[in-house]
Tab-separated table of C-alpha atoms and ligand atoms in Angstrom:
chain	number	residue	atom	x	y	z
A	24	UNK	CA	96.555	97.500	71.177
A	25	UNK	CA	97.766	95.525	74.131
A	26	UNK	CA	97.912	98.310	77.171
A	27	UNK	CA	101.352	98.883	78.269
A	28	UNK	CA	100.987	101.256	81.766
A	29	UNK	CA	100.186	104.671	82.454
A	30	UNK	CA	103.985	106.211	80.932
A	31	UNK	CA	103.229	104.893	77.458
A	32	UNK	CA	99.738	105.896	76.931
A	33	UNK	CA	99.874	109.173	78.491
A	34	UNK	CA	103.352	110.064	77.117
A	35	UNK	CA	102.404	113.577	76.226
A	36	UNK	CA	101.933	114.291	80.171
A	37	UNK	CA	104.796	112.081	81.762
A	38	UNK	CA	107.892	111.835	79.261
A	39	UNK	CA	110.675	110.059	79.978
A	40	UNK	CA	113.596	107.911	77.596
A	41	UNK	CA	111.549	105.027	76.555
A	42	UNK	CA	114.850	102.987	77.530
A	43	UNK	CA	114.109	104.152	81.102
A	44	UNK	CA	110.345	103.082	81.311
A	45	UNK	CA	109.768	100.910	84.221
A	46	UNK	CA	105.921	99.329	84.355
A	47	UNK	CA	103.834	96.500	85.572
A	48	UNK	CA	101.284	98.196	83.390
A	49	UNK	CA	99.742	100.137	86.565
A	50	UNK	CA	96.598	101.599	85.898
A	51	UNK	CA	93.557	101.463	83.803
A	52	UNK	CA	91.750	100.618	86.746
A	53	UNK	CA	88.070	99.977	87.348
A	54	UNK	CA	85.053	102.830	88.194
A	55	UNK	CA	82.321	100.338	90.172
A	56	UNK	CA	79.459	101.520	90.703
A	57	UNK	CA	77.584	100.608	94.347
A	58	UNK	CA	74.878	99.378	93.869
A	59	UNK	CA	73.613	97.878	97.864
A	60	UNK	CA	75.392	100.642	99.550
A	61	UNK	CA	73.254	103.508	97.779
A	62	UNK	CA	70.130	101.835	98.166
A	63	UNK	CA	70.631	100.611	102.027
A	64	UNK	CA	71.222	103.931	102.817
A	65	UNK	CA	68.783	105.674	100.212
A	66	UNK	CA	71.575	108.115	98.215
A	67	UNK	CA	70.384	110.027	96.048
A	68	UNK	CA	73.466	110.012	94.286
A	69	UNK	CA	75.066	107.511	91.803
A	70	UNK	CA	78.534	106.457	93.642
A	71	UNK	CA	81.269	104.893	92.011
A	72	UNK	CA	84.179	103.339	93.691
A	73	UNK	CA	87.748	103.858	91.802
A	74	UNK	CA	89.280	100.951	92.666
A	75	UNK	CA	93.045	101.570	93.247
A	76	UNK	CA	93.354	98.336	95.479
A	77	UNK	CA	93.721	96.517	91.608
A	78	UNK	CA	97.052	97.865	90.741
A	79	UNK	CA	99.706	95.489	90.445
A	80	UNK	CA	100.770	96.103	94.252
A	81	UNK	CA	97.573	96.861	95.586
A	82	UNK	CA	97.357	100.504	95.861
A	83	UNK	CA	97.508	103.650	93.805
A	84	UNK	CA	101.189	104.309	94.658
A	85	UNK	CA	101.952	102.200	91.315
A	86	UNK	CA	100.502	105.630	89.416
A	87	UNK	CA	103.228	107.813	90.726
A	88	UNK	CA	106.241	105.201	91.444
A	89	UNK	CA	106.029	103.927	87.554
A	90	UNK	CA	107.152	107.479	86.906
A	91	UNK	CA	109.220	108.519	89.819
A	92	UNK	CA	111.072	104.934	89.761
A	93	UNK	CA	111.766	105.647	85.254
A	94	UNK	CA	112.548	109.409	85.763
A	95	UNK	CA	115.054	107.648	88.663
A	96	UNK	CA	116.470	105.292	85.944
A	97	UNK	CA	117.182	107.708	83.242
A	98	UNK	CA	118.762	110.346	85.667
A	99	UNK	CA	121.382	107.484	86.217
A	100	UNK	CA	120.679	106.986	89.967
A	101	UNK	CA	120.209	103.288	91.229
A	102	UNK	CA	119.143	103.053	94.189
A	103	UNK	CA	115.588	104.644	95.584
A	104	UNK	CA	114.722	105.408	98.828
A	105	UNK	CA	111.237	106.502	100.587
A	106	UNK	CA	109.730	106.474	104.180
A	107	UNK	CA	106.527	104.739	104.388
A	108	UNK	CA	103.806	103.667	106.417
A	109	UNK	CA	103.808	100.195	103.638
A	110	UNK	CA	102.255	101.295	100.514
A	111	UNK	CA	105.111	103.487	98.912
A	112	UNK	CA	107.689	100.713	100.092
A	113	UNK	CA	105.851	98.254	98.730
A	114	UNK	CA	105.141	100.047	95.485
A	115	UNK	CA	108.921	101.720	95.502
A	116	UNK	CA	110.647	97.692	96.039
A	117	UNK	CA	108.221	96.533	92.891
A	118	UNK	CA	109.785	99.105	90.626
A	119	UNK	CA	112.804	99.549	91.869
A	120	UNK	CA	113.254	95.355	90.908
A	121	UNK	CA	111.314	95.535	87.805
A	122	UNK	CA	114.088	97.881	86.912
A	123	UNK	CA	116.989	96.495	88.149
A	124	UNK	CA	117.553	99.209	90.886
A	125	UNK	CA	117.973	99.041	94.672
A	126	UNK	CA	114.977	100.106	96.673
A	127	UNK	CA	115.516	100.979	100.445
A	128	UNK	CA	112.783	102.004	102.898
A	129	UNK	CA	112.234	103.217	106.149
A	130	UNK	CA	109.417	102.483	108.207
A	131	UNK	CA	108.162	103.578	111.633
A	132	UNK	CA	108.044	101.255	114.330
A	133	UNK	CA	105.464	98.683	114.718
A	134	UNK	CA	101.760	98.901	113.448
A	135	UNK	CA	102.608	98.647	109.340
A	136	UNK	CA	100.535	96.062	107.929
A	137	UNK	CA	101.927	92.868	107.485
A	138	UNK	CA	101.295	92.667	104.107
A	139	UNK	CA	102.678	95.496	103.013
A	140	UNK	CA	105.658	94.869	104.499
A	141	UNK	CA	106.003	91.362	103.368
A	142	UNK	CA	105.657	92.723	99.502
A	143	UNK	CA	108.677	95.286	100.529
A	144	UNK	CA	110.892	92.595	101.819
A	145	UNK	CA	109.639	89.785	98.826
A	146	UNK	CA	110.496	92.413	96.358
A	147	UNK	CA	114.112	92.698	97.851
A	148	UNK	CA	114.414	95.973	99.217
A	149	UNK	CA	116.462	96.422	102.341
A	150	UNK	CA	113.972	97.644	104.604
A	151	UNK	CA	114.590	99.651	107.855
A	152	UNK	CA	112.808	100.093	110.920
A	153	UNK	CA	113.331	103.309	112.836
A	154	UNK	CA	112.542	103.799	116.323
A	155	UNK	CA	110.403	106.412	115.627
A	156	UNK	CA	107.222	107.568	113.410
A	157	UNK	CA	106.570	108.496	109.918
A	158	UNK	CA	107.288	112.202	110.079
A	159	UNK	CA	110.860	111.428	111.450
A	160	UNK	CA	111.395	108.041	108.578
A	161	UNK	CA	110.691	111.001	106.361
A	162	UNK	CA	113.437	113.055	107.781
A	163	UNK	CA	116.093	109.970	107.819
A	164	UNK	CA	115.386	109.747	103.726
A	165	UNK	CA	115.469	112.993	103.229
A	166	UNK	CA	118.900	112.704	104.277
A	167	UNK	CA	120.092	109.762	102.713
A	168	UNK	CA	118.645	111.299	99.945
A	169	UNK	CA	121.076	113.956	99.620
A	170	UNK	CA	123.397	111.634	98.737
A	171	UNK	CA	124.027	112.050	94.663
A	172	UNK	CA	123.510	108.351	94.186
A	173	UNK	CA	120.111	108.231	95.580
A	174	UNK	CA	116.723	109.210	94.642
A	175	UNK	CA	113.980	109.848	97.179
A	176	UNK	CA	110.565	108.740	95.706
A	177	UNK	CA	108.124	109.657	98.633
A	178	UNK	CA	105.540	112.599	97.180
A	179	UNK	CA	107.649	114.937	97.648
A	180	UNK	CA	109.297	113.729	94.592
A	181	UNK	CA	107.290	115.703	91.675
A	182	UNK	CA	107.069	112.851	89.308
A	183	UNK	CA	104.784	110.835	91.919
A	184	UNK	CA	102.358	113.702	91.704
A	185	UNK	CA	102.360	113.950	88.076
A	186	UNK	CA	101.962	110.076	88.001
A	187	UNK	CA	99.101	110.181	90.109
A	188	UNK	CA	97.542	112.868	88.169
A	189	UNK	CA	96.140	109.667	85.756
A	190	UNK	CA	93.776	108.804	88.341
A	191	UNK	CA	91.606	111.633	87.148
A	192	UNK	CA	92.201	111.620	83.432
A	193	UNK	CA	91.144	107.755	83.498
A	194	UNK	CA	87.919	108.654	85.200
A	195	UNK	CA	87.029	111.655	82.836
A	196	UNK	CA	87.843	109.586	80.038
A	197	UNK	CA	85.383	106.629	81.783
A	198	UNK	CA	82.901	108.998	82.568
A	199	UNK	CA	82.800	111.261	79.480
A	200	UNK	CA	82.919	114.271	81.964
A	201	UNK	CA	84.088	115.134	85.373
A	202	UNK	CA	82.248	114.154	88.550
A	203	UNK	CA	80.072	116.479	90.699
A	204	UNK	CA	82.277	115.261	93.324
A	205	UNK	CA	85.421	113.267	94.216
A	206	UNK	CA	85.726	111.597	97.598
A	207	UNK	CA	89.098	110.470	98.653
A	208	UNK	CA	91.536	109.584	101.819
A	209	UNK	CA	94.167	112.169	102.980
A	210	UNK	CA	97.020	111.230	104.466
A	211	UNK	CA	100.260	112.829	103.173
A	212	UNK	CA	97.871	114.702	100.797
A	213	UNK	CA	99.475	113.987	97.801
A	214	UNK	CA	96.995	112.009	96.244
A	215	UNK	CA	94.012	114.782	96.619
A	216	UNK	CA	96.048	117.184	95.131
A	217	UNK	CA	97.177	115.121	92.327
A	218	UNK	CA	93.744	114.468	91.618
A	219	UNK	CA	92.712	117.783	91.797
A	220	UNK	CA	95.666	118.913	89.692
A	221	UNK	CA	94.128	116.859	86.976
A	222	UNK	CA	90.867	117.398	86.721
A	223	UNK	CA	92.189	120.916	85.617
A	224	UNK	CA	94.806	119.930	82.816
A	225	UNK	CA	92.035	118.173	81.074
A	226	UNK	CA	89.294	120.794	81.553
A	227	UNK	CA	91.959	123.135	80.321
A	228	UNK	CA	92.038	120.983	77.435
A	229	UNK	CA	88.780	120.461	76.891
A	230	UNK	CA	88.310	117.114	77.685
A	231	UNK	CA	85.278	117.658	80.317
A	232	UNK	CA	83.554	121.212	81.159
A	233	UNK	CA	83.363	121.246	84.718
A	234	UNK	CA	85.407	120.811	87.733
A	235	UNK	CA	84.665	118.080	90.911
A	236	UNK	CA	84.590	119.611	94.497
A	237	UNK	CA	87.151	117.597	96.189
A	238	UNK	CA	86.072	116.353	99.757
A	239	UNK	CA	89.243	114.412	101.831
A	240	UNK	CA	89.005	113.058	104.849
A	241	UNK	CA	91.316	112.579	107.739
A	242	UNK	CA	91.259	110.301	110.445
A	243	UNK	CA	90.405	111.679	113.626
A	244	UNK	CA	93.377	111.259	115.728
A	245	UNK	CA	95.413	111.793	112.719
A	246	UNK	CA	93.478	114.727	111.258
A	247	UNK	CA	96.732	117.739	111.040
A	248	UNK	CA	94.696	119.781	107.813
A	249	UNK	CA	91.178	119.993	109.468
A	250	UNK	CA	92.989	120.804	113.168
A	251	UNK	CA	95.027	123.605	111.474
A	252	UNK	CA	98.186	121.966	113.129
A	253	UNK	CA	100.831	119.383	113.030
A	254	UNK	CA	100.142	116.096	115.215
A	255	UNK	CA	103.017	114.958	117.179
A	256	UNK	CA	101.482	111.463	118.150
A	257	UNK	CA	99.131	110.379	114.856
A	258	UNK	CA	97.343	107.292	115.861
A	259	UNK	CA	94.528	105.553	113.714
A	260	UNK	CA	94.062	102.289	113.298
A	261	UNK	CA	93.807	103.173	109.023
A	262	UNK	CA	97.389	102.948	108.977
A	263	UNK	CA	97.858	104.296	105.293
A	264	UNK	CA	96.575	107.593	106.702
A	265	UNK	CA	98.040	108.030	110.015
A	266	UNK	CA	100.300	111.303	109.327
A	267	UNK	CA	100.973	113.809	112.049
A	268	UNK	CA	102.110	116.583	109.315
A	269	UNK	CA	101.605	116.300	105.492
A	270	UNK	CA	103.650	116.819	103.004
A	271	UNK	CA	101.565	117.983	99.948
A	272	UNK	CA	99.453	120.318	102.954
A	273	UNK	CA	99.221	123.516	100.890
A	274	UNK	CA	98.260	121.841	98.085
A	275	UNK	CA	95.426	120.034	99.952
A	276	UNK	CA	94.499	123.516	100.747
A	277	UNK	CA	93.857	125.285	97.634
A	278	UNK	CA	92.266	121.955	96.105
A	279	UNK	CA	89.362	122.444	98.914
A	280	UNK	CA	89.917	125.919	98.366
A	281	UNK	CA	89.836	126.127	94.878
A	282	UNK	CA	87.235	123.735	94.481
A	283	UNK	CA	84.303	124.044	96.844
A	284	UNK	CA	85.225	121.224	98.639
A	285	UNK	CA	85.841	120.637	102.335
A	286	UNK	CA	88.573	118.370	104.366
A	287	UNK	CA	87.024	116.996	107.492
A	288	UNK	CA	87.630	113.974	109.939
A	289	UNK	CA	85.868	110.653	110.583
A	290	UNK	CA	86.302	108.387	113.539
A	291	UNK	CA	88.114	104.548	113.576
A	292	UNK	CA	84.322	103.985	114.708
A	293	UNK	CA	83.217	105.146	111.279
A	294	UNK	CA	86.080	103.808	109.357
A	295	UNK	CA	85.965	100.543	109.897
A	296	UNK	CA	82.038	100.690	109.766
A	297	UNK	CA	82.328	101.723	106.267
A	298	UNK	CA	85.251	99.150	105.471
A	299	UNK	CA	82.995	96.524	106.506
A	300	UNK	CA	79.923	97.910	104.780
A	301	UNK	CA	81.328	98.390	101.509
A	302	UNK	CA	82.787	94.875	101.373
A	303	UNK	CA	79.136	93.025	102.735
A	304	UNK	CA	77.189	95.328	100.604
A	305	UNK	CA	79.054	96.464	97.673
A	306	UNK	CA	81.332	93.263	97.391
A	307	UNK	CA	84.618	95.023	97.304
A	308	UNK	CA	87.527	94.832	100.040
A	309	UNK	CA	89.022	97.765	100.022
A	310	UNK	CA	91.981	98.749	102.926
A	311	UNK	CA	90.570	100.545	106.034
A	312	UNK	CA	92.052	104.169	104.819
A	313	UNK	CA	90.528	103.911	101.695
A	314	UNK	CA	87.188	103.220	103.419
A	315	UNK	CA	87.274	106.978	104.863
A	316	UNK	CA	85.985	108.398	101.771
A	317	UNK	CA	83.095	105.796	102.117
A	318	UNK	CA	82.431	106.994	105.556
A	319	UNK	CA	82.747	110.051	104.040
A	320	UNK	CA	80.121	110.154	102.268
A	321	UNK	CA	77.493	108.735	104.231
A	322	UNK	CA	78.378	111.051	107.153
A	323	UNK	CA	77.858	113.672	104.329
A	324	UNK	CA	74.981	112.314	102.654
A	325	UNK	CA	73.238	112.204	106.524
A	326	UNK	CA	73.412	116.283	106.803
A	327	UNK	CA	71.570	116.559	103.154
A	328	UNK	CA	75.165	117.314	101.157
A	329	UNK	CA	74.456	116.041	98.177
A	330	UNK	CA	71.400	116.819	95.246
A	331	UNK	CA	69.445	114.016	93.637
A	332	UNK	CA	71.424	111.994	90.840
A	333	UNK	CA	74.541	114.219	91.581
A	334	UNK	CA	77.792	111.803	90.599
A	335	UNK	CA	80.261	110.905	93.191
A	336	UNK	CA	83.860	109.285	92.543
A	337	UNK	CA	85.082	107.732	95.722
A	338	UNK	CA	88.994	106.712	95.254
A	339	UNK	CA	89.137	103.160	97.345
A	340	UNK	CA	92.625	103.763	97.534
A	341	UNK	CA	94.499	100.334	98.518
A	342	UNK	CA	93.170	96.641	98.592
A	343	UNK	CA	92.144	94.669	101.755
A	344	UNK	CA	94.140	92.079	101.421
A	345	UNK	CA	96.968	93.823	102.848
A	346	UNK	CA	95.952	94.223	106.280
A	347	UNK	CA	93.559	90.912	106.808
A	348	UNK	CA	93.163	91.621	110.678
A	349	UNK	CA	91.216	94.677	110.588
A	350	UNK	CA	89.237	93.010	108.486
A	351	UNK	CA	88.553	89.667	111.017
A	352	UNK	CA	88.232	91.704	113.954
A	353	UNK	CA	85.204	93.482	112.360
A	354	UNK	CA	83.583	90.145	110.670
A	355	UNK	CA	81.618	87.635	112.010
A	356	UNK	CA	84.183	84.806	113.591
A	357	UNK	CA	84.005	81.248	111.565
A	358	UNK	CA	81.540	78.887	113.501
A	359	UNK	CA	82.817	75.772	114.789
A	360	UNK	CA	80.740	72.427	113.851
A	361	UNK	CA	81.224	68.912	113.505
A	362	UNK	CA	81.653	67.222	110.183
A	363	UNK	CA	78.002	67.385	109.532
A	364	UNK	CA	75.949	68.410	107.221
A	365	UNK	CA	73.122	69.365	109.898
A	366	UNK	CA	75.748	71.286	111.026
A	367	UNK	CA	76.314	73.671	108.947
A	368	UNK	CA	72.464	73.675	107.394
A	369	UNK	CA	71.294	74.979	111.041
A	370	UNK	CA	73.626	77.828	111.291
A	371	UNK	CA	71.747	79.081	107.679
A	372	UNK	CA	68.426	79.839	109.001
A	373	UNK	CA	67.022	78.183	105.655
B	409	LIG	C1	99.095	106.486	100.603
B	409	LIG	C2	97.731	106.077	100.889
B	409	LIG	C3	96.734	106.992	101.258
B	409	LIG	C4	97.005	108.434	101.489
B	409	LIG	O1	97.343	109.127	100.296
B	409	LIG	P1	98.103	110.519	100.405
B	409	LIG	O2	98.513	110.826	99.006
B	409	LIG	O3	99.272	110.282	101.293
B	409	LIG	O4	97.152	111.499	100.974
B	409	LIG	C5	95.458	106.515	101.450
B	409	LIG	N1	95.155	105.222	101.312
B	409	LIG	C6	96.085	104.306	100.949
B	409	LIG	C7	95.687	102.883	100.815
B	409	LIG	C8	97.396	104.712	100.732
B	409	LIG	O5	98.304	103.794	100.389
C-alpha cells in the first residue's frame, strides 16, 4: 500500500476527521547505521542515526505539525500561529498551505538560518520579526493565540507531542525492540519527552520489552535543564537549540528521571566537531543541533558509558542544508587553480 503520512497509518494513536488530514506524508524515516564514526573512534556500541533531516521540510517538526496543523483544520480555526527559532515556522507555513490555512510566525531577531526562513516565507506565511528572543516570540503567540480564530501550534500545543511520539514507534517497529539508549538534542524539550512518552505506549502494549535511557543534551550557553535555571541571554551557534527556558521542562525531567538517563551540556567546540565528523565520516549532513547528540555520545563513550554491543538511537534531528554556513566555516575552503588538469591532480596527493 502506497504510504500516506504518519495520521493515516497510526490512526489508532492520532485521530482526527479524515476530511481534516493535512500530510506531505512526513515520516517513515530512515535508522542509518555509522559505520566510520564507530570505528574511528572504537565504540563499542552499534549507533544508528534517525534521520529526521529527510522529512518533507527538513526536520522532525513535520511529525507533530501534520497533527497539530489537521486537529487545527477540523476545530474550524484557519489561521496557525507559532514562535520559532525556523524549524516550526517552516514546518507550521508547509501545512498550514497544504491545507489551505494561514500560517503566521514570529521569530527572534537575527541569527535564524536562512534557510529556514526562506521555506517560511516560500510557503506564504506572514512572518514576523520581533525585537526580541525566542522566550518573548513565544509570549507574543501566546497572545495572539487567545484569539478564538487562531491556533497556536508551538509544543505547547498537545497534538505536536503526540505527533512526535511516532519517532519512537517507527524505530521499535525498525528495530524489533527498543534501544539500550536514545540520544537526542534538547531545546524546548518537547521532542525528548515525546520520545520518551512513546517508548512507553508501545511497551505498554507489548510491542518491545524494555525501555531506552534517554540522554539530551543542551548547548552550553543555552543549557536552562542541566543549570537548574532559566537563561535570560541563550546564545549557541546550534540555533535550533538555543532556548533560555523550555517549555516541555518537567517533562524532560521525569524522562531522565524515569529512565536512567541524564541531560548534560556540550560546547559549540564540540558541536560543530561532531557536525563535521558525522558528515566526513558517516556521509550524512545533519543541522548543527542535531549534531549534539553525536557529540553526545562520544563525550560519553570517552568516560566508559556505554557496554560492548549496547544499541544507541541518535535522533539527527534537522538536515544541513538549512544552515550551509556553519557548515563552510568548518570545511576545508575550495582551492583555487587554473583550468588545468595538473591543477587539480597535484592538490590529490595521488
Ligand atoms: C526543534 C529542534 C530541536 C529541539 O527540539 P525540542 O523538541 O525543542 O527539544 C533540535 N534540533 C532541531 C533541528 C530542531 O528543529
Amino acid at each position: 500500500m502506497l504510504y500516506s503520512g504518519l495520521i493515516r497509518k497510526y490512526r489508532q494513536y492520532l485521530p482526527v476527521a479524515e476530511a481534516s488530514v493535512i500530510t506531505l506524508n512526513e515520516g517513515n524515516t530512515p535508522l542509518l547505521p555509522s559505520i566510520r564514526l564507530v570505528e574511528k573512534f572504537k565504540l563499542p556500541i552499534r549507533l544508528y542515526y534517525k534521520l529526521e533531516g529527510l522529512n518533507p521540510t527538513g526536520s522532525f517538526k513535520d511529525r507533530g505539525m501534520t497533527y497539530a496543523v489537521s486537529k487545527a483544520h477540523e476545530s474550524g480555526t484557519r489561521v496557525v500561529v507559532c514562535a520559532s527559532t525556523g524549524n516550526t515556522s517552516a514546518s507550521a507555513a508547509a501545512y498550514a498551505t497544504r491545507g489551505g490555512m494561514q500560517a503566521a510566525v514570529v521569530i527572534p531577531q537575527g541569527k535564524i538560518a536562512f534557510g529556514k526562513l526562506s521555506q517560511a516565507m516560500i510557503h506564504g506565511a506572514k512572518v514576523f520579526q520581533v525585537k526580541g528572543n525566542f522566550d518573548q516570540a513565544l509570549e507574543v503567540v501566546k497572545q495572539v493565540a487567545a484569539n478564538p480564530k487562531v491556533t497556536l501550534v508551538n509544543s505547547i500545543n498537545p497534538y505536536r507531542i503526540e505527533g512526535q511520539k511516532t519517532g519512537a514507534y517507527e524505530i521499535v517497529e525498525a528495530l524489533g525492540e527498543a534501544p539500550d539508549y536514545h540520544f537526542i538534542p534538547v531545546g524546548n524539550a518537547g521532542n525528548i519527552s515525546a520520545y520518551w512518552a512513546g517508548y512507553q505506549r508501545y511497551l505498554e502494549e507489548g510491542r518491545c520489552t524494555k525501555l531506552p535511557k534517554m540522554v539530551g543534551f543542551q548547548a552550553a550557553g543555552s543549557a536552562p535543564i542541566v543549570l537548574g535555571h532559566p537563561v535570560e541571554h541563550p546564545e549557541t551557534v546550534a540555533s535550533a537549540i538555543r532556548i533560555g527556558n523550555p517549555a516541555s521542562w518537567k517533562m524532560a525531567l521525569a524522562a531522565e528521571k524515569e529512565s536512567h538517563g541524564f541531560i548534560a551540556a556540550v560546547t559549540d567546540a564540540e558541536i560543530l566537531e561532531a557536525f563535521r565528523l558525522v558528515a566526513q565520516l558517516d556521509g550524512y549532513f545533519c543541522e548543527p543541533a542535531s549534531a549534539a547528540s553525536i557529540a553526545g555520545v562520544l563525550k560519553a563513550a570517552e568516560k566508559g558509558y556505554f557496554k560492548k554491543d549496547e544499541l544507541v538511537v541518535c535522533t539527527l534531528t534537522g538536515h544541513g542544508l538549512k544552515d550551509p554556513d556553519n557548515a563552510i566555516k568548518v570545511s576545508e575552503p575550495p582551492f583555487e587553480v587554473e583550468p588545468r588538469a595538473e591543477a587539480v591532480l597535484e592538490k590529490l596527493n595521488l
